[in-house]
Short mmCIF file of C-alpha atoms and ligand atoms in Angstrom, two decimals:
data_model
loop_
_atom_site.label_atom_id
_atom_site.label_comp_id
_atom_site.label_asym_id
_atom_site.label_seq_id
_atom_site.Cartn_x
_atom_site.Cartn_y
_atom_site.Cartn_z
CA UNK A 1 -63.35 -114.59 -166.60
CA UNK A 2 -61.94 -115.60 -169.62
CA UNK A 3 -63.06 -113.51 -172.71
CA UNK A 4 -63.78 -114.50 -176.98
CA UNK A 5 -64.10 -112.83 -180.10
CA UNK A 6 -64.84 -114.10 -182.99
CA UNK A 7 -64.55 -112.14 -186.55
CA UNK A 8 -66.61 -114.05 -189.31
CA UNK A 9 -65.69 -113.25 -193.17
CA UNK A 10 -67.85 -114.28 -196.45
CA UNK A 11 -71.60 -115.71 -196.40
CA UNK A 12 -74.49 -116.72 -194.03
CA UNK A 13 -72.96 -119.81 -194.11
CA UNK A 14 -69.62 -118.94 -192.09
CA UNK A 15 -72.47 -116.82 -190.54
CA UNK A 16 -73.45 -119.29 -188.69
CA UNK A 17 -71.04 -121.68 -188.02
CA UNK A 18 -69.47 -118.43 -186.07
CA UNK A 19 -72.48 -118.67 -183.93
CA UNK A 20 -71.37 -122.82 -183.27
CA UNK A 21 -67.66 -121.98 -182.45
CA UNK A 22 -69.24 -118.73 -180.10
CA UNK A 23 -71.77 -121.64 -178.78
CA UNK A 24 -68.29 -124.29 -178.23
CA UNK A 25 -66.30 -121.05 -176.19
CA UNK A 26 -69.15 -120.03 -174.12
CA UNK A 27 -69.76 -123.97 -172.90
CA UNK A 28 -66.07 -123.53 -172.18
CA UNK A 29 -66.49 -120.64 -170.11
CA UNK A 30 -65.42 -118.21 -171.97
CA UNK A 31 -67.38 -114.88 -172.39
CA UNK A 32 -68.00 -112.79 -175.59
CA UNK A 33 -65.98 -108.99 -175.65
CA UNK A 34 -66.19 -106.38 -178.17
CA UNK A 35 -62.32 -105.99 -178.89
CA UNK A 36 -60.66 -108.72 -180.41
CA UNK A 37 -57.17 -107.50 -179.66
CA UNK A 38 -58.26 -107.96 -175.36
CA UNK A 39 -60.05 -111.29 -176.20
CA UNK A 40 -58.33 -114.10 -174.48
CA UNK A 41 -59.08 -116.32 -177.37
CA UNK A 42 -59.88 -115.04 -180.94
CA UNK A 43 -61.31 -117.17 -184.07
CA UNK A 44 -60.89 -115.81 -187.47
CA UNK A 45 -63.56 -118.13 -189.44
CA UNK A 46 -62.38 -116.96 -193.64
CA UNK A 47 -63.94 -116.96 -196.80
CA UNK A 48 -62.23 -117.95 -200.83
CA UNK A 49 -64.54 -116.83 -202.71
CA UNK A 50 -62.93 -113.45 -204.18
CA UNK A 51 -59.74 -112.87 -203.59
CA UNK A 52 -60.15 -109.64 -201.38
CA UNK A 53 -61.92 -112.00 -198.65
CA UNK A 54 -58.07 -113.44 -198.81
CA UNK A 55 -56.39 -110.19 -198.63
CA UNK A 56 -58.80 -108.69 -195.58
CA UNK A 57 -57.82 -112.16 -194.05
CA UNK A 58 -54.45 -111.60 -193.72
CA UNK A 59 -54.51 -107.94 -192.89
CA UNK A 60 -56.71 -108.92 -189.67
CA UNK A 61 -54.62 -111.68 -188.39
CA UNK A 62 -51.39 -109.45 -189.14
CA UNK A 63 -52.95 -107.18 -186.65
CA UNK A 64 -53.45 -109.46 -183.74
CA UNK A 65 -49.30 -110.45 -183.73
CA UNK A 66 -48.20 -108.03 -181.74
CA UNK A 67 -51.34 -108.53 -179.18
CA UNK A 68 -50.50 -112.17 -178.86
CA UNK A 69 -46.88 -111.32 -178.60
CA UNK A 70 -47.29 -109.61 -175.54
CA UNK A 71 -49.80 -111.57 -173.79
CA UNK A 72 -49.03 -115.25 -173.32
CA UNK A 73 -51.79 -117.56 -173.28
CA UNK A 74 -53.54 -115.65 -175.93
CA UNK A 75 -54.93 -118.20 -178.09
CA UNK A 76 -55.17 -117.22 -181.92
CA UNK A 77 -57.52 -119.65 -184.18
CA UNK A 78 -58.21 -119.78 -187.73
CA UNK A 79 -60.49 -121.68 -189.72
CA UNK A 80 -62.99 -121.94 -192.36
CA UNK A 81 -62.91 -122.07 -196.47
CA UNK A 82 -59.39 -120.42 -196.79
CA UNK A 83 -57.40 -123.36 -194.62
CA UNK A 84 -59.03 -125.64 -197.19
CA UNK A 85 -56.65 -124.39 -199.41
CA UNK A 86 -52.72 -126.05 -199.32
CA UNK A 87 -51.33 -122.54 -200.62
CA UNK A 88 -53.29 -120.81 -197.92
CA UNK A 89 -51.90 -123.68 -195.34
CA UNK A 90 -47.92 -123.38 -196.90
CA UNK A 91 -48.65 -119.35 -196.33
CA UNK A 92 -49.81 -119.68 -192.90
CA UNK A 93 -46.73 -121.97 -191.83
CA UNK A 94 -44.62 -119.82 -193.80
CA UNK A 95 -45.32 -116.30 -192.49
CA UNK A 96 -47.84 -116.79 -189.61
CA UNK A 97 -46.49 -119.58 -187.79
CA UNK A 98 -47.42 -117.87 -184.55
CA UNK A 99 -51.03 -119.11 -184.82
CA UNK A 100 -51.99 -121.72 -182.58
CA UNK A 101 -54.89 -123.34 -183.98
CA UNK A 102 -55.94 -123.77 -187.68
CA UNK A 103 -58.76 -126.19 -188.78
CA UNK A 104 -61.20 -126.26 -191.82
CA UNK A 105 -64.77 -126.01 -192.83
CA UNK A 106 -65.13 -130.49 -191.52
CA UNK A 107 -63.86 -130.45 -188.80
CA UNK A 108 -65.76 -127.51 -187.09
CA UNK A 109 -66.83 -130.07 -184.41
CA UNK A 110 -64.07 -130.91 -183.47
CA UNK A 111 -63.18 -127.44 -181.74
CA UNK A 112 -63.38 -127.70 -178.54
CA UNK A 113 -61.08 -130.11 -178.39
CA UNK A 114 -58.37 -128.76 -180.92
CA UNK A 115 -59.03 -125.96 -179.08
CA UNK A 116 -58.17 -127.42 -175.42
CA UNK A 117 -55.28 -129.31 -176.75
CA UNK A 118 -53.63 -126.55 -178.60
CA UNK A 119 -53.94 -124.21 -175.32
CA UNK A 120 -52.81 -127.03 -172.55
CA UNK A 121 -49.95 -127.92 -174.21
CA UNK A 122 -49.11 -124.64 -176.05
CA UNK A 123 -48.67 -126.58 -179.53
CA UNK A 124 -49.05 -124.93 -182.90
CA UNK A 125 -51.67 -127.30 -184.65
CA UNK A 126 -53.09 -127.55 -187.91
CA UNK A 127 -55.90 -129.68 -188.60
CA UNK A 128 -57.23 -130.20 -191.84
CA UNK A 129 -59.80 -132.69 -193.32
CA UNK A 130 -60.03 -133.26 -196.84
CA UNK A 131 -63.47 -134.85 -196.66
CA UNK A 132 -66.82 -133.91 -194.74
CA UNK A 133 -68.97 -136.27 -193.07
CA UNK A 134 -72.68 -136.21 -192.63
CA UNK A 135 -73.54 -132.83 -190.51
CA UNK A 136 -72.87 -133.19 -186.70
CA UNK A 137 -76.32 -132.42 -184.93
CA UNK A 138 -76.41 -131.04 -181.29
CA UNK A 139 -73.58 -128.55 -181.31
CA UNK A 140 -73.99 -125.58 -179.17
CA UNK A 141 -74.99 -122.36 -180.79
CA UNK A 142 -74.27 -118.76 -179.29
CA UNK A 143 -77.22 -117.02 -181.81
CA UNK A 144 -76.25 -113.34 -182.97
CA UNK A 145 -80.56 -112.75 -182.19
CA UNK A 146 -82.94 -114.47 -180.49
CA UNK A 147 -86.26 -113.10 -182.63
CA UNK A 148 -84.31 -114.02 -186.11
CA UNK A 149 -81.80 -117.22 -186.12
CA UNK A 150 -79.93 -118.80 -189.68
CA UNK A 151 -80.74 -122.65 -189.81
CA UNK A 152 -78.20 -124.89 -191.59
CA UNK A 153 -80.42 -127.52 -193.86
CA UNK A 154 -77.36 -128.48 -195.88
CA UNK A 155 -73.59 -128.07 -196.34
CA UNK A 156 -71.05 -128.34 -199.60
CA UNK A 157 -71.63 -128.06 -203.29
CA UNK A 158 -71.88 -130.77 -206.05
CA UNK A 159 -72.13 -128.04 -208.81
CA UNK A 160 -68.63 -127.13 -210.05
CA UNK A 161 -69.39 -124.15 -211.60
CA UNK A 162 -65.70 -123.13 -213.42
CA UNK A 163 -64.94 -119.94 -211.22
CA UNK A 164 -66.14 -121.16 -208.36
CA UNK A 165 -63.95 -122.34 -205.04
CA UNK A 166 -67.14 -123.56 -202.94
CA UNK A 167 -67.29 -126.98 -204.47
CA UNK A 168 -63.20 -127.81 -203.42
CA UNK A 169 -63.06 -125.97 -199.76
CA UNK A 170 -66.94 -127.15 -198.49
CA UNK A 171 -67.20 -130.51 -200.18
CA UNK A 172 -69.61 -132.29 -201.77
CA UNK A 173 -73.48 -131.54 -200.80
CA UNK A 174 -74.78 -132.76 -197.70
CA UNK A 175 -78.17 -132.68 -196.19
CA UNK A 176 -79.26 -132.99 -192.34
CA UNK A 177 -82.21 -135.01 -192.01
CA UNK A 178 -85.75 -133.07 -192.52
CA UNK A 179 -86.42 -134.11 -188.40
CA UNK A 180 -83.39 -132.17 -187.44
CA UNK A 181 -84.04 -129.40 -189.33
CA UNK A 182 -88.02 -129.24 -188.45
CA UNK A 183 -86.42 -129.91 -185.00
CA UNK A 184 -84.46 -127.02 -184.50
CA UNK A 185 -87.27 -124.94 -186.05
CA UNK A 186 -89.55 -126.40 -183.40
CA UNK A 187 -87.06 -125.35 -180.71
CA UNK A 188 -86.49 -121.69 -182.23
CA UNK A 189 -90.03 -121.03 -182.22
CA UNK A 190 -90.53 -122.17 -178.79
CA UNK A 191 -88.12 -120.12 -177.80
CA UNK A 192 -89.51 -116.90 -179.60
CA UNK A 193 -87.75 -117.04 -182.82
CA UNK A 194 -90.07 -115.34 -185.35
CA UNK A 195 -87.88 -115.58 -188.92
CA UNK A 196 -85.67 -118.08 -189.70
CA UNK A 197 -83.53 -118.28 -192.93
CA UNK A 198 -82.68 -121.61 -194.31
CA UNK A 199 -79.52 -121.99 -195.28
CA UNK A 200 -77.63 -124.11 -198.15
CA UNK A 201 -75.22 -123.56 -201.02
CA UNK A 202 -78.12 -124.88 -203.42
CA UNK A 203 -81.03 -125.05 -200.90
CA UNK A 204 -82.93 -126.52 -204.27
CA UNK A 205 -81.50 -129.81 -204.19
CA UNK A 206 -81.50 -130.31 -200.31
CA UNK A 207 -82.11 -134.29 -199.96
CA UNK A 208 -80.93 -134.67 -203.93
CA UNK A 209 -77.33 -136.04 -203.47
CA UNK A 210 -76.36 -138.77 -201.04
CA UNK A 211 -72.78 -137.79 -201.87
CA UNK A 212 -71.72 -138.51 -198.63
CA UNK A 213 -72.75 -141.33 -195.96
CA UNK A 214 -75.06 -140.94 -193.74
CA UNK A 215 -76.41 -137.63 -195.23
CA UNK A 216 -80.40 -137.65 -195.69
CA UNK A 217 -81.11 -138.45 -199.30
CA UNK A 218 -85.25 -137.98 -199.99
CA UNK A 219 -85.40 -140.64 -202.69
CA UNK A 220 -84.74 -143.68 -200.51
CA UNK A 221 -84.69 -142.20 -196.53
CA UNK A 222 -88.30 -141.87 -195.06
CA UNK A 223 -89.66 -139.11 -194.74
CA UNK A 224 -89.29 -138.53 -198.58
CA UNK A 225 -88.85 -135.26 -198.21
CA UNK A 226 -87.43 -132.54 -201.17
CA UNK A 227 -86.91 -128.87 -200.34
CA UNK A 228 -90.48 -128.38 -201.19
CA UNK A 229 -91.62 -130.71 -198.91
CA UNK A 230 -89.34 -129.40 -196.68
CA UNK A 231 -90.75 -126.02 -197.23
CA UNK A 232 -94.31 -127.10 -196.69
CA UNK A 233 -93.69 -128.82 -193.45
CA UNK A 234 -91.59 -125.62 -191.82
CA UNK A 235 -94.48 -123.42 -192.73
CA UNK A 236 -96.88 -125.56 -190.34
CA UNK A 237 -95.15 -124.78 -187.28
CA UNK A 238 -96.68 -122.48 -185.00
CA UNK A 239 -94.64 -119.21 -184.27
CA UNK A 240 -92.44 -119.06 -187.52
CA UNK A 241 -94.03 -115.84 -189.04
CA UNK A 242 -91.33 -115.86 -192.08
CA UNK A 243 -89.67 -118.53 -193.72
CA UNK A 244 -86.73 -117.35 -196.01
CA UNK A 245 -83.93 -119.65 -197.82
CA UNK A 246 -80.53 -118.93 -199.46
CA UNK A 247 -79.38 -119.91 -202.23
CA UNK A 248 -81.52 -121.36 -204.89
CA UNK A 249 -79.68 -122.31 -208.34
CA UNK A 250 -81.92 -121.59 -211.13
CA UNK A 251 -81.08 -125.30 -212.49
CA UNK A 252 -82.97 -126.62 -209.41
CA UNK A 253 -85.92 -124.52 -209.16
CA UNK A 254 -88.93 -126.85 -209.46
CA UNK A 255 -92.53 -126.28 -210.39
CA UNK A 256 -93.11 -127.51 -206.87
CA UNK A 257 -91.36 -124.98 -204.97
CA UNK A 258 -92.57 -122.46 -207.14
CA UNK A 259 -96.11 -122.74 -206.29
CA UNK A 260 -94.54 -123.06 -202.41
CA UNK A 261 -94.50 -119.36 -203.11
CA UNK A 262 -97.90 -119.07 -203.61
CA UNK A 263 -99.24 -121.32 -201.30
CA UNK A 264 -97.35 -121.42 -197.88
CA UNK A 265 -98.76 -118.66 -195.23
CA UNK A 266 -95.12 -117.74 -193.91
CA UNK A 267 -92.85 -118.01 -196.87
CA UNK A 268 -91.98 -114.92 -197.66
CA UNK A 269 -92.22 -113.77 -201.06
CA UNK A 270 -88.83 -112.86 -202.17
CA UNK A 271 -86.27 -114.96 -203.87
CA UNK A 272 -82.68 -115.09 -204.24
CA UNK A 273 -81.58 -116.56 -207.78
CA UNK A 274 -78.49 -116.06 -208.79
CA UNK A 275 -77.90 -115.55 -212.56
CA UNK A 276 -74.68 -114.74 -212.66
CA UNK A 277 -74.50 -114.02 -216.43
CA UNK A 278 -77.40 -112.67 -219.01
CA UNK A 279 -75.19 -114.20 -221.94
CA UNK A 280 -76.09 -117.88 -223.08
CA UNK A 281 -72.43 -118.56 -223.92
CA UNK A 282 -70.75 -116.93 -220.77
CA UNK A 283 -73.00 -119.43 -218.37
CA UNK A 284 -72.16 -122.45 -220.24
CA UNK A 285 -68.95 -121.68 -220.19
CA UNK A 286 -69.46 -120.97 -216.13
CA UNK A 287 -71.11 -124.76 -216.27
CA UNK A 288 -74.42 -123.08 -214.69
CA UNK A 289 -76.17 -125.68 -216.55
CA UNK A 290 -79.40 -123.27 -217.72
CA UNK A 291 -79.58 -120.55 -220.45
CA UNK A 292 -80.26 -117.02 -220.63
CA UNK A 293 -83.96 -118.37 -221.97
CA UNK A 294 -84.64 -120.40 -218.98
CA UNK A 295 -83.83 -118.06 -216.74
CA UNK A 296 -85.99 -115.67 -217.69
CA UNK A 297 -88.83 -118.32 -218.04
CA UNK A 298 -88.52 -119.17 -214.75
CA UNK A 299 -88.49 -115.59 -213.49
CA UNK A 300 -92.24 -115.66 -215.89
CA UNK A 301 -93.25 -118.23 -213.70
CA UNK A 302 -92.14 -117.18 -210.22
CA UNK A 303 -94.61 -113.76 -211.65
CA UNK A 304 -97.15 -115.69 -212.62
CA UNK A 305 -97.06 -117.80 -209.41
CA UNK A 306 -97.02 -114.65 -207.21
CA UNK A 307 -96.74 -111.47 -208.76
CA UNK A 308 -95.59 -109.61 -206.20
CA UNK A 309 -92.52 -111.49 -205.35
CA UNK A 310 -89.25 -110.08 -205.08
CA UNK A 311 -86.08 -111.49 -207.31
CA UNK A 312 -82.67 -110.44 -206.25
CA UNK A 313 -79.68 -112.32 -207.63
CA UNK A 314 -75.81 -112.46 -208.29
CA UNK A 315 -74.01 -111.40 -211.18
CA UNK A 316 -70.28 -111.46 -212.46
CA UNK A 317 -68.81 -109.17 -214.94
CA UNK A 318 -65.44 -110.02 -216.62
CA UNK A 319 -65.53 -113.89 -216.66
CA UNK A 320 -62.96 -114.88 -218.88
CA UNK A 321 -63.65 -114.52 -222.24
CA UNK A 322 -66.24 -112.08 -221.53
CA UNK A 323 -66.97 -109.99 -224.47
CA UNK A 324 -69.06 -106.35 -224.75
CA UNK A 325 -72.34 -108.16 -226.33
CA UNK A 326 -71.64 -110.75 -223.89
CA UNK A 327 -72.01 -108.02 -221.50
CA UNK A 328 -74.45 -106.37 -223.27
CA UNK A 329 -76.63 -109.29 -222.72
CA UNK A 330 -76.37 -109.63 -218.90
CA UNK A 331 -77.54 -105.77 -219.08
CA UNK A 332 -80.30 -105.98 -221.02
CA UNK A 333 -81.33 -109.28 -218.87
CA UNK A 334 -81.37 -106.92 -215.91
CA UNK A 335 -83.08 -104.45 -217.61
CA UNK A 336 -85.83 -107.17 -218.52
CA UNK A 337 -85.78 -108.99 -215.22
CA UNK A 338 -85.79 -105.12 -213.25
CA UNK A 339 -84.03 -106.86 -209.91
CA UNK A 340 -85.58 -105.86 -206.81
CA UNK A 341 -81.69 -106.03 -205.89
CA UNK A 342 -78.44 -107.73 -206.77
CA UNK A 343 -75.06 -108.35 -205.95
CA UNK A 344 -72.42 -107.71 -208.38
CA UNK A 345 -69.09 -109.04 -208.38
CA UNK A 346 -66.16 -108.24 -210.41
CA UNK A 347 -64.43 -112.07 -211.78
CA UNK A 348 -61.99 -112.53 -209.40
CA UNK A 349 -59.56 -116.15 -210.27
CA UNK A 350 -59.63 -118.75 -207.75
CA UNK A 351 -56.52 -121.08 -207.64
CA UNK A 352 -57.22 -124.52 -208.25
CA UNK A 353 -60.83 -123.72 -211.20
CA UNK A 354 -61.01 -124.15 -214.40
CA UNK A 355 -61.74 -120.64 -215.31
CA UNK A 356 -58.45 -119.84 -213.41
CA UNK A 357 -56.69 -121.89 -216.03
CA UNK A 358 -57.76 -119.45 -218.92
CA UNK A 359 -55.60 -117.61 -221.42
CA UNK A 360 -58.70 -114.93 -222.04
CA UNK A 361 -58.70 -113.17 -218.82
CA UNK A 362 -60.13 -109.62 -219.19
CA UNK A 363 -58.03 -106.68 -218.53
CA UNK A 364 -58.75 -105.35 -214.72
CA UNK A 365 -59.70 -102.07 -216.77
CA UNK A 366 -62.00 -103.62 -218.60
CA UNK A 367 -63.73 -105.21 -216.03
CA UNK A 368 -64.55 -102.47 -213.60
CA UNK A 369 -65.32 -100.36 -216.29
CA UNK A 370 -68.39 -103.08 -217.23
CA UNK A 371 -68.77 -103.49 -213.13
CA UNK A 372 -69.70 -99.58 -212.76
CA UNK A 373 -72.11 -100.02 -216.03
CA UNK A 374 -73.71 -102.51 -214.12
CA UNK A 375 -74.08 -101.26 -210.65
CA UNK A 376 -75.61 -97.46 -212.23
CA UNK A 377 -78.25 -100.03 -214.38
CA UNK A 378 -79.03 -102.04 -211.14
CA UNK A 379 -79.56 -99.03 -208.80
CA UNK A 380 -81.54 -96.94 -211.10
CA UNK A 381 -84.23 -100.08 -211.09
CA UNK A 382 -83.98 -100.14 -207.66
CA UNK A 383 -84.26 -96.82 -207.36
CA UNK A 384 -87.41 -96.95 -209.34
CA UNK A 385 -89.24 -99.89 -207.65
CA UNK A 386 -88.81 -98.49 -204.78
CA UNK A 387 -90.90 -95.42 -205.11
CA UNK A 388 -93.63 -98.37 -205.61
CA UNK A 389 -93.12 -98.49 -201.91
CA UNK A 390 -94.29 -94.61 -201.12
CA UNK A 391 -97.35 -95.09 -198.99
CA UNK A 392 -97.41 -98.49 -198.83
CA UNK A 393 -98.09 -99.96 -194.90
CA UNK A 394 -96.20 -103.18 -194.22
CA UNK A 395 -95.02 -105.12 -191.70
CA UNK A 396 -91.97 -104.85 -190.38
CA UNK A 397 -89.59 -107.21 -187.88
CA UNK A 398 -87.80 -104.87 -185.81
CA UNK A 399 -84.25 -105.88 -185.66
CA UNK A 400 -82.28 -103.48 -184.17
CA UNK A 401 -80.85 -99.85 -184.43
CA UNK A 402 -80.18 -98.16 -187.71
CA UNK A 403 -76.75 -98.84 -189.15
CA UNK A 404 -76.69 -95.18 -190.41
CA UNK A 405 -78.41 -93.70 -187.54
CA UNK A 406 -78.26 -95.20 -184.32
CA UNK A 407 -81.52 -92.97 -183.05
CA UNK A 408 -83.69 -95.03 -185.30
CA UNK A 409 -84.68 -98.23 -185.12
CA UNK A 410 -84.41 -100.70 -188.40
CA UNK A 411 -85.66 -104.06 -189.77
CA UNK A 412 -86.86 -105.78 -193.11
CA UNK A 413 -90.06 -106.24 -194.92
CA UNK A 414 -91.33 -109.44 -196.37
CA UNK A 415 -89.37 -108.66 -199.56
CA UNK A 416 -85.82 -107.80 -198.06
CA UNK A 417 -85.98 -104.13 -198.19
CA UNK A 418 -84.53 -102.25 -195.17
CA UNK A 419 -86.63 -100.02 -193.48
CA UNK A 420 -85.86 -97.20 -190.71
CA UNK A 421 -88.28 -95.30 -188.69
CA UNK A 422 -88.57 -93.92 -185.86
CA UNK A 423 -89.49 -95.94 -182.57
CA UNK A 424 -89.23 -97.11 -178.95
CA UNK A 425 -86.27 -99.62 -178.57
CA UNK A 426 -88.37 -101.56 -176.83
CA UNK A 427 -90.16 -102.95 -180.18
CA UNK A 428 -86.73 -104.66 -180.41
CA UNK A 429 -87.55 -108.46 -181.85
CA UNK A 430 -91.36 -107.51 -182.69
CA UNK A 431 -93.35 -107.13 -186.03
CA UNK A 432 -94.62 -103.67 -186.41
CA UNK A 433 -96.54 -102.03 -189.49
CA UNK A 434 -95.28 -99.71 -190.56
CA UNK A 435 -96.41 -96.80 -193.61
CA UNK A 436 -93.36 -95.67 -195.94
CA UNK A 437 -93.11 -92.01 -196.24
CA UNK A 438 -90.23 -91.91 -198.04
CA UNK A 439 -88.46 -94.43 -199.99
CA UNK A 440 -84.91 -94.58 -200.84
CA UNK A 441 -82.53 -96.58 -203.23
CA UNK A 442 -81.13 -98.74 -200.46
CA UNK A 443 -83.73 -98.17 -197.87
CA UNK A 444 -86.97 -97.30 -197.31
CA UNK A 445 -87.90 -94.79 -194.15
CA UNK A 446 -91.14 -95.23 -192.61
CA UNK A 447 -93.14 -94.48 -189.55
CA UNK A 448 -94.98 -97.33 -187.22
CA UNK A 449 -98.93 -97.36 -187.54
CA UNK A 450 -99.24 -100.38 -185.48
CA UNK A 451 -98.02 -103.66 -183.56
CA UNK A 452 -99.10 -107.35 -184.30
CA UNK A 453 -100.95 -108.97 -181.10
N1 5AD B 501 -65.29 -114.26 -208.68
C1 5AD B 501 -66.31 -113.40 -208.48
N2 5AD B 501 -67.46 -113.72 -207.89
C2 5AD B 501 -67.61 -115.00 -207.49
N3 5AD B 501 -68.63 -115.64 -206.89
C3 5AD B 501 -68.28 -116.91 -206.67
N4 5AD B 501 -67.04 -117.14 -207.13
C4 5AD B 501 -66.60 -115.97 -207.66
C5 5AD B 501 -65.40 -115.56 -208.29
N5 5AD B 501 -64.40 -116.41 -208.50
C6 5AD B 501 -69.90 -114.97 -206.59
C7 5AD B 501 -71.08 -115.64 -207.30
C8 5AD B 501 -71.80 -116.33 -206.18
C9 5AD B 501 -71.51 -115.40 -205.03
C10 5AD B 501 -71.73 -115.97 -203.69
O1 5AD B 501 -70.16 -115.05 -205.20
O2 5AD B 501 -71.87 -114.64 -207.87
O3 5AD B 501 -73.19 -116.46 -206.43
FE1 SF4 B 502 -70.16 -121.97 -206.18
FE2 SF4 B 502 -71.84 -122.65 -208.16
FE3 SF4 B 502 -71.77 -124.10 -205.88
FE4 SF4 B 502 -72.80 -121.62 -205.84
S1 SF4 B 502 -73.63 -123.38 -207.01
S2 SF4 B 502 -71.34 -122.51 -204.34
S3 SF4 B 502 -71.51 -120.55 -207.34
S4 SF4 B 502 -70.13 -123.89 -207.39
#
């Protein structure tokens, strides 16, 4: 029996088209292993958007030389943002010409056969598209779980914000039609699937852009159908208990979907909205098309909509340019907005943006100096709001064992926190409630009081 790995880098996104290319290998007849260095066929699907993704890239495939050395018929595969990227491509021929199959982030469906071409007649081949097409429906997908599955509404980026690679290595925006999506939702519920997360680069303007042909576009295509509407249809069907969605830009975020939060039974009341910057001038500059102002307005109305919803979001320090008040300003946003969580990056230049072009980098010193500012602000709020969590009973879908103890049992609550307890593996895939007895920074440790029917 033939045997795959496959080693994802970056977002949800790669994420799941991992779980396609596992899907395409497994109708092949291949057969997942732990240990990519015995796989018969490994897939490296990479990420651009900081440059360590890049660097952790290259270190991995280095690795796997000497295994495909000394076993022929090894096949080695790369794909995703990175081979987007000509440097990236000139690198690859340059140093790693070993590899026998690189393709990029359009022509995913077209595995299977790179694939079988590349390993009958042992060629090297390197297939890139410039372009995407509308999304292929109907490719196989090898799911990481089967109680919580990642659903693709929309791929690429039409946003160009100035530091970002995205827009230049997934393409311009492109949504799948809202049957296909509702569809596949259908089909995950039927098959036990109690969360799903709806994916997109700016799930907001799913159905906006008809950027590319024979993408859905809600203006003119019937059903007329925005991610609200979206949104409102998903929550109807029957076995979906939570309905989640990545990303949102705060440009996009409609009156509509705000009051999605309040209204729709299984949309779970947390959102993702990445700010980026708390300084007015920094995000023009970053072409985020909103102000520090209308952020925060928006993050009034999300409160007033629902007050209990959680806001996590994204933030870079040491855009160029960058100044302390500038800086100063994205603190005392988080201080204002207290984040349930964030991400923080430190600015890292992307070949090929505009901010990469810049004369007004900030010193490296500089910027992790501001980055460690940040990080103590952001986990002392967290820290806080999560003693509102002593006590509290909620429910809880069981996902697996602890990462950081492998005796308990973990999962998420409606708002994103992680929660551990202790618990019969069996409750594997199932919502339990659960009553915190101690909450922590980065998790929250509980003990089960009880099982949905
Ligand atoms: N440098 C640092 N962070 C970046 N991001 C995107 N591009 C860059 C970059 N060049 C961050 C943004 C985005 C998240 C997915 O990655 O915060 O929201
Ligand atoms: Fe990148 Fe901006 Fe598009 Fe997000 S919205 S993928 S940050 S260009």
């Amino acid at each position: 029996m033939k045997t795959y790995h496959v080693i994802t880098f970056g977002c949800q996104m790669n994420e799941r088209d991992s779980e396609t290319i596992a899907g395409m290998l497994e109708d092949m007849g291949y057969v997942y292993t732990e240990d990519p260095k015995s796989a018969d066929a490994v897939v490296l699907n990479t990420c651009s958007v900081r440059e360590n993704a890049d660097k952790r890239f290259f270190g991995v495939l280095g690795q796997l030389k000497n295994p495909h050395e000394a076993r022929p018929g090894m096949m080695v595969c790369v794909c995703g943002c990175m081979m987007q990227q000509q440097h990236i491509i000139d690198q690859l021929k340059a140093k790693y010409s070993w590899v026998d199959l690189a393709f990029g982030t359009h022509n995913l469906a077209s595995f299977p056969e790179l694939f079988k071409n590349a390993s009958s007649e042992k060629k090297h081949i390197i297939d890139i598209w410039q372009e995407g097409r509308a999304i292929s429906e109907g490719l196989p997908a090898a799911r990481a779980y089967d109680f919580k599955a990642y659903v693709n509404i929309m791929q690429g980026c039409n946003n160009f914000c100035s530091y970002c690679i995205v827009p230049y290595t997934r393409g311009r925006e492109r949504s799948r039609r809202p049957e296909a999506v509702l569809s596949e939702l259908r089909q995950l519920a039927a098959s036990g699937c109690k969360e799903v997360m709806l994916l997109g680069q700016n799930v907001n303007s799913y159905g906006r852009a008809r950027s590319v042909e024979g993408s859905y576009c809600a203006e003119t295509d019937e059903p007329h159908l925005d991610f609200a509407g979206l949104l409102r249809e998903a929550d109807k069907i029957e076995g979906i208990e939570r309905i989640r969605f990545m990303t949102s830009h705060p440009k996009d975020l409609s009156d509509d979907l705000i009051d999605c939060f309040r209204d729709l039974k299984h949309l779970c009341r947390q959102i993702h909205l990445p700010v980026q910057s708390g300084s007015t001038k920094v995000l023009k500059e970053m072409n985020r098309v909103y102000d520090r102002e209308k952020y925060l307005s928006l993050v009034r109305k999300l409160r007033e909509a629902c007050p209990e919803i959680a806001i996590s979001t994204d933030i870079i320090v040491g855009f160029p340019g960058e100044t302390e008040e500038d800086f100063q300003d994205t603190l005392s946003l988080v201080e204002e907005v207290r984040y349930d969580s964030a991400f923080t990056f430190i600015y890292s230049v992307r070949q090929g943006t505009p901010a990469a072009e810049r004369k007004d980098q900030v010193p490296e010193e500089v910027k992790h100096e501001r980055f460690n500012r940040l990080i103590d602000a952001i986990h002392r709020i967290q820290e806080e709001k999560a003693e509102q969590y002593r006590d509290a009973e909620l429910y809880v879908l069981t996902e697996g064992f602890s990462r950081t103890d492998d005796t308990m049992l973990t999962g998420h609550t409606e708002s994103g926190r992680v929660v551990d307890f202790p618990g019969d593996p069996s409750l594997i895939g199932k919502m339990v409630k659960v009553r915190i007895t101690k909450p922590q920074t980065f998790s929250l440790y509980g003990e089960v009081i009880g099982q949905e029917a």
